[in-house]
Amino acid sequence: MDPFDAGAGGLLKQPKSVWATAGASVVAFMGIGLVDPILPSIAQGLDATASQVSLLFTSYFLITAVAMLVTGFVSSRIGGRRTLLLGLAFVVVFAGLAGTSGSVGELVGFRAGWGLGNALFVSTALAVIVGAAAGGSAAAILLYESALGLGMACGPLLGALLGDASWRYPFFGTAFLMAVGFLCIAVFLKEQPKPTRKTSLLDPIKALGHGGLASAAVSAFFYNYTFFTVLAFTPFVLNMSPYKSGAVFFAWGVLLAVFSVIVAPRLQKRFGSLKVLGGSLVLLAADVLVLGYGSHTAAVVCTILSGAFIGVNNTVYTELALGVSDAPRPVASAGYNFVRWFAAAAAPFFAPKIEEWTDVHIPFAVAALTAVAGAGVVVVRRKALTLPQALDSARAGGTPTAEEPEPKHATEDGVTVFAN
C-alpha cells in the first residue's frame, strides 16, 4: 500500500488521535532546535559565556540519555497515553519556568527537567501513533518521521521569530503549544492496552551485549558528536541575528526532513544501508571541515547542507538500531539511545571548551574526525551489521523470507529513537 494514498488507511486518512499525537510530536521536536538562533541572545541577556549557554543542550541530552532507561519501564506499566501526558506536563512546566530564569544556572536546570519530559513523550509517541493508526504502520511511520523533520525545521524558525523580541518568549511559546498538545491528546487519544511484558531498567543495558546493536550504538555515538557540534556550536560561529540564524537552521531542517523521509529510502534501495551510511558520514565530515575552515558564506552553506547528510544518517541508524538484533525493539532502541545521547550531551560542552583552549577551527576538525570514526566502525563491524543489508532486498521490492524478516521500523512498547 502506498502510504501517501488518500484512501482509507492512507497518510491523510487517520483518526484524530493520530493527528493529535503527531501534532504534539512536531512541537516536541521543535524544542530541540528552538534555542539555536537565540543562543547568542541568551548569553548576552544572562551575561554568560558560550560554553555556559551550551550547557542548555548538555543538560537536556544528558537527562534524555539516562531517561531512555526509564521510559520503557514507565510506559510498560502505566500505558502509552499516560506516559505521553506525563511527558507533556513536564515540558509545559519546565519550559515555562525556563522563560523566567534569572541566571544561566537556573535555565540549565529547567532545561534538564524539560529534557526528562521530552524523553518520556518522544520515546512513546511513535508506538502510540502506530497503535492508533488506520491501515497499518507504513503511513503511521511516515507521519511520525514527517513530524520529526517538520519540528526540527520549525524549531529554529519559531525561536527566531519569538526570540527577536526577547530570548524568554520562545520558552513561553513552547509551553503554550505543548499545553495545547496536552489537551488534544487528553481529549482525542484513548488509552491503549498495556504491553503484556513489563520492561526492567536493566533490559536495555543487557541488549547491548549483542555485537550488532553495540556496534550501531558506538557508531551513532561518534556521529551524534558531529551532529550536535553543528547544532549547538555553529550559531556562535555564524554570529548572526536571530532572524538570519533561524532562516539558516530552518533551511537545514527542511533538508533534514526531505532526505530523511524521501531520499534516504531510495538510496538504501539502490546501494544498501551500510554503503549509504558510510558514504554519508564521510561526506558529513568533509562538510564540517569546510564549515570550520571556510569563509562565512561557506559556513552558512555547509551548515544548511549538513542537514541532508544528517537526515540520511538518522534514517539508516534508526533501522540499524531496531533491526540488527533479536532483542525486543523497545529494549534495543532504549539501549542504543542510552549510548548515543551521551555524545549529544558531550558535544555542546566540549566544542566551546576546545575553542577556548585552541581556536574556533579545531572544534570542527574534531567533529570531522568523529564522523570518520563513525564510518570506521561501520566498515570494521560490517559483518555484525549485515542484517539490514539482507533487508535491503525487501526494501527494493522483494518478498522477505523466513531468513529475511520484515524491517523493524516501529516500537511496540513505547521506546523509539528520535529522534534522530
Protein backbone atom coordinates (compact mmCIF):
# COMPACT_ATOMS: atom_id res chain seq x y z
CA MET A 1 0.00 0.00 0.00
CA ASP A 2 1.20 3.49 -0.82
CA PRO A 3 1.34 5.42 2.44
CA PHE A 4 0.63 8.63 0.53
CA ASP A 5 -2.67 7.18 -0.74
CA ALA A 6 -5.50 9.38 0.43
CA GLY A 7 -7.81 6.37 0.66
CA ALA A 8 -8.70 4.51 3.81
CA GLY A 9 -5.63 3.98 5.95
CA GLY A 10 -3.55 6.39 3.90
CA LEU A 11 -1.44 9.18 5.32
CA LEU A 12 -4.25 11.73 5.11
CA LYS A 13 -6.99 9.45 6.46
CA GLN A 14 -6.00 8.95 10.06
CA PRO A 15 -8.01 9.19 13.30
CA LYS A 16 -7.99 12.39 15.30
CA SER A 17 -5.93 10.65 17.99
CA VAL A 18 -3.11 10.07 15.49
CA TRP A 19 -3.15 13.68 14.31
CA ALA A 20 -3.19 14.93 17.90
CA THR A 21 -0.14 12.84 18.79
CA ALA A 22 1.66 13.78 15.57
CA GLY A 23 0.95 17.48 16.15
CA ALA A 24 2.31 17.31 19.68
CA SER A 25 5.35 15.46 18.27
CA VAL A 26 6.07 18.39 15.95
CA VAL A 27 6.20 20.75 18.93
CA ALA A 28 8.29 18.29 20.96
CA PHE A 29 10.92 18.09 18.23
CA MET A 30 10.78 21.85 17.81
CA GLY A 31 12.10 22.09 21.37
CA ILE A 32 15.43 20.54 20.32
CA GLY A 33 16.43 23.31 17.92
CA LEU A 34 14.37 26.09 19.47
CA VAL A 35 17.29 27.67 21.31
CA ASP A 36 19.67 27.60 18.33
CA PRO A 37 19.00 31.11 16.95
CA ILE A 38 18.83 32.68 20.41
CA LEU A 39 21.97 31.19 21.98
CA PRO A 40 23.96 34.43 21.49
CA SER A 41 20.97 36.43 22.80
CA ILE A 42 20.72 34.23 25.88
CA ALA A 43 24.44 34.62 26.51
CA GLN A 44 24.10 38.39 26.27
CA GLY A 45 20.92 38.57 28.33
CA LEU A 46 22.28 36.43 31.17
CA ASP A 47 25.88 37.67 30.92
CA ALA A 48 27.12 34.14 30.21
CA THR A 49 29.85 32.62 28.06
CA ALA A 50 29.26 30.41 25.03
CA SER A 51 30.32 27.31 26.97
CA GLN A 52 27.91 28.13 29.78
CA VAL A 53 24.97 28.65 27.42
CA SER A 54 25.82 25.46 25.53
CA LEU A 55 25.03 23.60 28.74
CA LEU A 56 21.39 24.09 27.71
CA PHE A 57 21.98 21.24 25.28
CA THR A 58 24.23 19.26 27.62
CA SER A 59 21.76 19.15 30.50
CA TYR A 60 18.88 18.44 28.12
CA PHE A 61 20.51 15.46 26.41
CA LEU A 62 22.26 14.10 29.49
CA ILE A 63 18.88 13.72 31.15
CA THR A 64 17.47 12.34 27.89
CA ALA A 65 20.17 9.66 27.77
CA VAL A 66 19.55 8.48 31.32
CA ALA A 67 15.78 8.71 30.85
CA MET A 68 15.97 6.19 28.00
CA LEU A 69 16.46 3.51 30.65
CA VAL A 70 13.31 4.71 32.40
CA THR A 71 10.81 5.44 29.63
CA GLY A 72 10.18 1.81 28.71
CA PHE A 73 9.93 0.93 32.39
CA VAL A 74 7.30 3.64 32.88
CA SER A 75 5.25 3.17 29.71
CA SER A 76 5.07 -0.60 30.10
CA ARG A 77 3.44 -0.07 33.49
CA ILE A 78 1.16 2.96 33.14
CA GLY A 79 0.44 2.77 29.40
CA GLY A 80 1.26 4.96 26.42
CA ARG A 81 -1.41 7.64 26.89
CA ARG A 82 -0.49 8.38 30.49
CA THR A 83 3.22 8.41 29.61
CA LEU A 84 2.58 10.96 26.85
CA LEU A 85 0.55 13.17 29.18
CA LEU A 86 3.18 12.91 31.92
CA GLY A 87 5.92 13.91 29.48
CA LEU A 88 3.90 16.82 28.12
CA ALA A 89 3.13 18.05 31.64
CA PHE A 90 6.87 18.09 32.45
CA VAL A 91 7.61 20.07 29.28
CA VAL A 92 4.86 22.61 29.94
CA VAL A 93 6.07 23.24 33.48
CA PHE A 94 9.81 23.35 32.81
CA ALA A 95 9.64 25.25 29.51
CA GLY A 96 7.54 27.88 31.26
CA LEU A 97 9.98 28.04 34.17
CA ALA A 98 12.89 28.35 31.72
CA GLY A 99 11.39 31.58 30.45
CA THR A 100 11.51 33.03 33.97
CA SER A 101 15.18 32.18 34.59
CA GLY A 102 17.31 34.83 36.25
CA SER A 103 20.63 33.07 35.66
CA VAL A 104 22.16 30.62 33.26
CA GLY A 105 22.32 28.05 36.08
CA GLU A 106 18.56 28.21 36.56
CA LEU A 107 17.99 27.97 32.82
CA VAL A 108 20.23 24.90 32.52
CA GLY A 109 18.41 23.23 35.40
CA PHE A 110 14.97 23.91 33.96
CA ARG A 111 16.16 22.70 30.58
CA ALA A 112 17.15 19.39 32.23
CA GLY A 113 13.59 18.95 33.52
CA TRP A 114 12.36 19.75 30.04
CA GLY A 115 14.61 17.01 28.68
CA LEU A 116 13.05 14.44 31.01
CA GLY A 117 9.58 15.36 29.80
CA ASN A 118 10.61 15.32 26.18
CA ALA A 119 12.23 11.88 26.60
CA LEU A 120 9.03 10.47 28.07
CA PHE A 121 6.99 11.94 25.24
CA VAL A 122 9.05 11.32 22.09
CA SER A 123 10.08 7.83 23.19
CA THR A 124 6.41 6.86 23.40
CA ALA A 125 4.83 8.85 20.56
CA LEU A 126 5.74 6.54 17.66
CA ALA A 127 4.40 3.45 19.42
CA VAL A 128 1.15 5.28 20.17
CA ILE A 129 0.81 6.55 16.60
CA VAL A 130 1.41 3.08 15.16
CA GLY A 131 -1.05 1.54 17.59
CA ALA A 132 -3.79 4.08 16.82
CA ALA A 133 -3.20 4.48 13.06
CA ALA A 134 -5.51 3.12 10.39
CA GLY A 135 -4.17 0.93 7.59
CA GLY A 136 -1.03 -0.48 9.16
CA SER A 137 2.27 1.04 10.22
CA ALA A 138 3.62 2.40 6.91
CA ALA A 139 1.59 5.61 6.90
CA ALA A 140 1.98 6.00 10.65
CA ILE A 141 5.78 5.80 10.50
CA LEU A 142 5.87 8.25 7.60
CA LEU A 143 3.66 10.64 9.56
CA TYR A 144 5.94 10.37 12.59
CA GLU A 145 9.11 10.94 10.58
CA SER A 146 7.45 13.90 8.85
CA ALA A 147 6.59 15.34 12.26
CA LEU A 148 10.21 14.89 13.31
CA GLY A 149 11.51 16.70 10.25
CA LEU A 150 8.92 19.46 10.45
CA GLY A 151 9.67 20.02 14.12
CA MET A 152 13.42 20.15 13.58
CA ALA A 153 12.87 22.66 10.76
CA CYS A 154 10.35 24.88 12.53
CA GLY A 155 12.06 24.95 15.93
CA PRO A 156 14.79 27.40 14.90
CA LEU A 157 12.26 29.47 12.96
CA LEU A 158 9.97 29.81 15.98
CA GLY A 159 12.96 30.54 18.16
CA ALA A 160 14.00 33.34 15.81
CA LEU A 161 10.55 34.89 15.44
CA LEU A 162 9.82 34.97 19.17
CA GLY A 163 13.41 35.43 20.25
CA ASP A 164 13.84 38.62 18.25
CA ALA A 165 11.68 40.37 20.87
CA SER A 166 13.11 38.55 23.88
CA TRP A 167 15.03 35.33 24.42
CA ARG A 168 12.38 34.38 27.01
CA TYR A 169 9.46 34.27 24.58
CA PRO A 170 10.41 31.03 22.75
CA PHE A 171 10.24 29.17 26.07
CA PHE A 172 6.82 30.60 26.90
CA GLY A 173 5.67 29.83 23.35
CA THR A 174 6.74 26.20 23.64
CA ALA A 175 4.98 25.83 26.99
CA PHE A 176 1.76 27.17 25.44
CA LEU A 177 1.93 24.91 22.37
CA MET A 178 2.67 21.83 24.47
CA ALA A 179 -0.27 22.69 26.72
CA VAL A 180 -2.46 22.66 23.61
CA GLY A 181 -0.95 19.29 22.69
CA PHE A 182 -1.71 18.01 26.19
CA LEU A 183 -5.37 18.97 25.82
CA CYS A 184 -5.63 17.42 22.35
CA ILE A 185 -4.19 14.11 23.49
CA ALA A 186 -6.31 14.11 26.64
CA VAL A 187 -9.45 14.60 24.53
CA PHE A 188 -8.76 12.55 21.39
CA LEU A 189 -6.44 9.71 22.42
CA LYS A 190 -7.95 6.73 24.19
CA GLU A 191 -5.77 4.54 26.40
CA GLN A 192 -4.23 1.64 24.52
CA PRO A 193 -3.72 -1.83 26.02
CA LYS A 194 -0.68 -2.07 28.25
CA PRO A 195 2.18 -4.28 26.99
CA THR A 196 1.99 -7.89 28.11
CA ARG A 197 5.64 -7.80 29.18
CA LYS A 198 6.98 -5.17 31.58
CA THR A 199 10.38 -3.71 30.77
CA SER A 200 13.01 -3.66 33.51
CA LEU A 201 15.58 -0.90 33.97
CA LEU A 202 18.45 -3.24 33.09
CA ASP A 203 16.96 -4.75 29.92
CA PRO A 204 18.39 -2.02 27.60
CA ILE A 205 21.88 -2.49 29.06
CA LYS A 206 21.67 -6.26 28.59
CA ALA A 207 20.58 -5.77 24.98
CA LEU A 208 23.88 -4.01 24.24
CA GLY A 209 25.59 -7.36 24.68
CA HIS A 210 24.59 -8.06 21.08
CA GLY A 211 27.56 -7.17 18.85
CA GLY A 212 25.50 -5.63 16.08
CA LEU A 213 23.49 -3.39 18.37
CA ALA A 214 26.58 -2.35 20.31
CA SER A 215 28.34 -1.50 17.02
CA ALA A 216 25.39 0.59 15.84
CA ALA A 217 25.31 2.41 19.17
CA VAL A 218 29.06 3.16 19.17
CA SER A 219 28.97 4.38 15.58
CA ALA A 220 25.94 6.56 16.36
CA PHE A 221 27.77 7.93 19.41
CA PHE A 222 30.56 9.29 17.21
CA TYR A 223 28.05 10.56 14.66
CA ASN A 224 25.95 12.34 17.28
CA TYR A 225 29.02 14.22 18.49
CA THR A 226 29.36 15.64 14.98
CA PHE A 227 25.63 16.28 14.66
CA PHE A 228 25.39 18.30 17.86
CA THR A 229 28.60 20.20 17.27
CA VAL A 230 26.83 21.58 14.21
CA LEU A 231 23.57 22.18 16.04
CA ALA A 232 24.88 23.70 19.27
CA PHE A 233 28.20 25.35 18.38
CA THR A 234 27.66 26.70 14.87
CA PRO A 235 25.29 29.54 15.93
CA PHE A 236 28.17 31.17 17.82
CA VAL A 237 30.43 30.85 14.79
CA LEU A 238 27.86 32.25 12.37
CA ASN A 239 27.22 35.16 14.78
CA MET A 240 24.04 36.23 13.02
CA SER A 241 20.84 37.90 14.15
CA PRO A 242 18.09 35.58 15.44
CA TYR A 243 16.15 36.02 12.18
CA LYS A 244 19.09 35.15 9.95
CA SER A 245 20.25 32.28 12.14
CA GLY A 246 16.69 30.96 12.30
CA ALA A 247 16.44 31.07 8.50
CA VAL A 248 19.70 29.12 8.16
CA PHE A 249 18.58 26.39 10.52
CA PHE A 250 15.11 26.31 9.01
CA ALA A 251 16.68 25.51 5.64
CA TRP A 252 18.88 22.97 7.44
CA GLY A 253 15.79 21.34 8.95
CA VAL A 254 13.97 21.23 5.61
CA LEU A 255 16.88 19.33 4.05
CA LEU A 256 16.96 17.03 7.07
CA ALA A 257 13.26 16.23 6.64
CA VAL A 258 13.41 15.71 2.87
CA PHE A 259 16.49 13.49 2.95
CA SER A 260 15.25 11.51 5.94
CA VAL A 261 11.77 10.74 4.60
CA ILE A 262 12.24 10.75 0.82
CA VAL A 263 15.88 10.49 -0.26
CA ALA A 264 17.37 8.02 2.25
CA PRO A 265 14.99 5.13 1.46
CA ARG A 266 15.71 5.49 -2.26
CA LEU A 267 19.46 5.49 -1.68
CA GLN A 268 19.15 2.41 0.52
CA LYS A 269 17.25 0.54 -2.17
CA ARG A 270 19.96 1.27 -4.71
CA PHE A 271 23.18 1.00 -2.73
CA GLY A 272 22.40 -0.78 0.55
CA SER A 273 22.19 0.64 4.06
CA LEU A 274 25.80 0.29 5.14
CA LYS A 275 27.28 1.83 1.99
CA VAL A 276 24.86 4.73 2.24
CA LEU A 277 25.65 5.27 5.91
CA GLY A 278 29.42 5.07 5.49
CA GLY A 279 29.40 7.39 2.48
CA SER A 280 27.10 9.89 4.18
CA LEU A 281 29.29 10.02 7.29
CA VAL A 282 32.41 10.71 5.21
CA LEU A 283 30.61 13.44 3.27
CA LEU A 284 29.40 14.94 6.55
CA ALA A 285 33.00 15.00 7.80
CA ALA A 286 34.11 16.87 4.67
CA ASP A 287 31.20 19.28 5.00
CA VAL A 288 32.03 20.04 8.64
CA LEU A 289 35.68 20.69 7.78
CA VAL A 290 34.71 23.25 5.16
CA LEU A 291 32.24 24.76 7.63
CA GLY A 292 35.02 25.26 10.15
CA TYR A 293 37.79 26.44 7.86
CA GLY A 294 35.94 28.21 5.03
CA SER A 295 34.59 31.71 4.69
CA HIS A 296 31.45 32.92 6.45
CA THR A 297 29.42 32.26 3.30
CA ALA A 298 30.86 28.75 3.09
CA ALA A 299 29.95 28.18 6.75
CA VAL A 300 26.34 29.16 6.06
CA VAL A 301 26.11 26.92 3.00
CA CYS A 302 27.75 23.95 4.75
CA THR A 303 25.53 24.35 7.81
CA ILE A 304 22.46 24.07 5.60
CA LEU A 305 23.96 21.23 3.54
CA SER A 306 24.78 19.21 6.65
CA GLY A 307 21.03 18.75 7.13
CA ALA A 308 20.97 16.45 4.08
CA PHE A 309 23.65 14.12 5.47
CA ILE A 310 22.14 14.19 8.95
CA GLY A 311 18.72 13.28 7.52
CA VAL A 312 20.17 10.25 5.71
CA ASN A 313 22.13 9.15 8.75
CA ASN A 314 19.14 9.43 11.08
CA THR A 315 17.03 7.14 8.90
CA VAL A 316 19.69 4.45 8.47
CA TYR A 317 20.71 4.46 12.13
CA THR A 318 17.06 4.08 13.11
CA GLU A 319 16.75 0.91 11.04
CA LEU A 320 20.06 -0.45 12.31
CA ALA A 321 19.06 0.06 15.93
CA LEU A 322 15.63 -1.54 15.51
CA GLY A 323 16.56 -4.36 13.16
CA VAL A 324 20.09 -5.52 13.80
CA SER A 325 19.50 -7.55 16.97
CA ASP A 326 16.93 -10.07 18.15
CA ALA A 327 16.09 -8.02 21.26
CA PRO A 328 12.59 -6.57 21.50
CA ARG A 329 12.53 -3.34 19.57
CA PRO A 330 11.76 -1.04 22.52
CA VAL A 331 14.55 -2.63 24.56
CA ALA A 332 17.09 -2.47 21.72
CA SER A 333 16.16 1.11 20.97
CA ALA A 334 16.49 2.17 24.60
CA GLY A 335 19.98 0.68 24.85
CA TYR A 336 21.01 2.29 21.58
CA ASN A 337 19.68 5.70 22.63
CA PHE A 338 21.26 5.43 26.05
CA VAL A 339 24.69 5.28 24.40
CA ARG A 340 24.28 7.79 21.60
CA TRP A 341 22.62 10.60 23.55
CA PHE A 342 25.68 10.90 25.77
CA ALA A 343 27.51 12.25 22.72
CA ALA A 344 24.71 14.77 22.19
CA ALA A 345 25.33 15.91 25.75
CA ALA A 346 29.12 15.98 25.34
CA ALA A 347 29.44 17.92 22.07
CA PRO A 348 27.78 21.18 23.23
CA PHE A 349 30.03 21.20 26.28
CA PHE A 350 33.35 20.28 24.67
CA ALA A 351 33.08 22.26 21.42
CA PRO A 352 33.23 25.73 23.04
CA LYS A 353 35.80 24.47 25.55
CA ILE A 354 38.02 23.27 22.72
CA GLU A 355 37.67 26.69 21.12
CA GLU A 356 38.77 28.33 24.37
CA TRP A 357 41.79 26.01 24.56
CA THR A 358 42.77 26.33 20.88
CA ASP A 359 40.87 28.32 18.24
CA VAL A 360 37.49 28.40 16.50
CA HIS A 361 38.52 25.91 13.79
CA ILE A 362 39.58 22.95 15.93
CA PRO A 363 36.09 22.01 17.25
CA PHE A 364 35.04 21.35 13.66
CA ALA A 365 38.18 19.32 12.97
CA VAL A 366 37.31 17.17 15.99
CA ALA A 367 33.74 16.84 14.73
CA ALA A 368 35.01 15.74 11.33
CA LEU A 369 37.20 13.10 12.98
CA THR A 370 34.26 11.72 14.99
CA ALA A 371 32.17 11.41 11.81
CA VAL A 372 35.02 9.47 10.18
CA ALA A 373 35.28 7.34 13.33
CA GLY A 374 31.59 6.52 13.00
CA ALA A 375 32.14 5.45 9.41
CA GLY A 376 35.15 3.40 10.51
CA VAL A 377 33.01 1.46 12.98
CA VAL A 378 30.55 0.69 10.18
CA VAL A 379 33.36 -0.64 7.97
CA VAL A 380 35.15 -2.65 10.65
CA ARG A 381 31.95 -4.08 12.11
CA ARG A 382 30.10 -4.58 8.82
CA LYS A 383 29.69 -8.32 9.40
CA ALA A 384 27.89 -7.65 12.67
CA LEU A 385 25.68 -5.18 10.82
CA THR A 386 24.74 -7.42 7.91
CA LEU A 387 21.09 -7.98 8.83
CA PRO A 388 19.91 -4.63 7.49
CA GLN A 389 21.78 -5.39 4.24
CA ALA A 390 19.70 -8.54 3.85
CA LEU A 391 16.62 -6.47 4.44
CA ASP A 392 17.57 -4.14 1.60
CA SER A 393 16.26 -6.72 -0.87
CA ALA A 394 12.86 -6.43 0.76
CA ARG A 395 13.06 -2.65 0.50
CA ALA A 396 13.86 -2.94 -3.18
CA GLY A 397 10.67 -4.86 -3.80
CA GLY A 398 11.47 -8.46 -2.90
CA THR A 399 9.41 -10.53 -0.51
CA PRO A 400 11.01 -11.14 2.88
CA THR A 401 11.76 -14.77 3.56
CA ALA A 402 11.96 -16.60 6.85
CA GLU A 403 15.66 -15.72 6.92
CA GLU A 404 14.92 -12.10 5.95
CA PRO A 405 12.26 -10.83 8.35
CA GLU A 406 10.44 -7.61 7.68
CA PRO A 407 12.31 -4.48 8.76
CA LYS A 408 11.55 -3.36 12.28
CA HIS A 409 10.69 0.29 11.91
CA ALA A 410 8.39 0.93 14.84
CA THR A 411 8.40 0.22 18.51
CA GLU A 412 5.99 -1.96 20.39
CA ASP A 413 6.07 -0.85 23.98
CA GLY A 414 6.89 2.80 23.74
CA VAL A 415 10.61 3.37 23.26
CA THR A 416 11.93 4.50 19.94
CA VAL A 417 14.77 6.53 18.58
CA PHE A 418 14.38 10.12 17.95
CA ALA A 419 14.74 11.50 17.23
CA ASN A 420 17.19 11.24 15.45
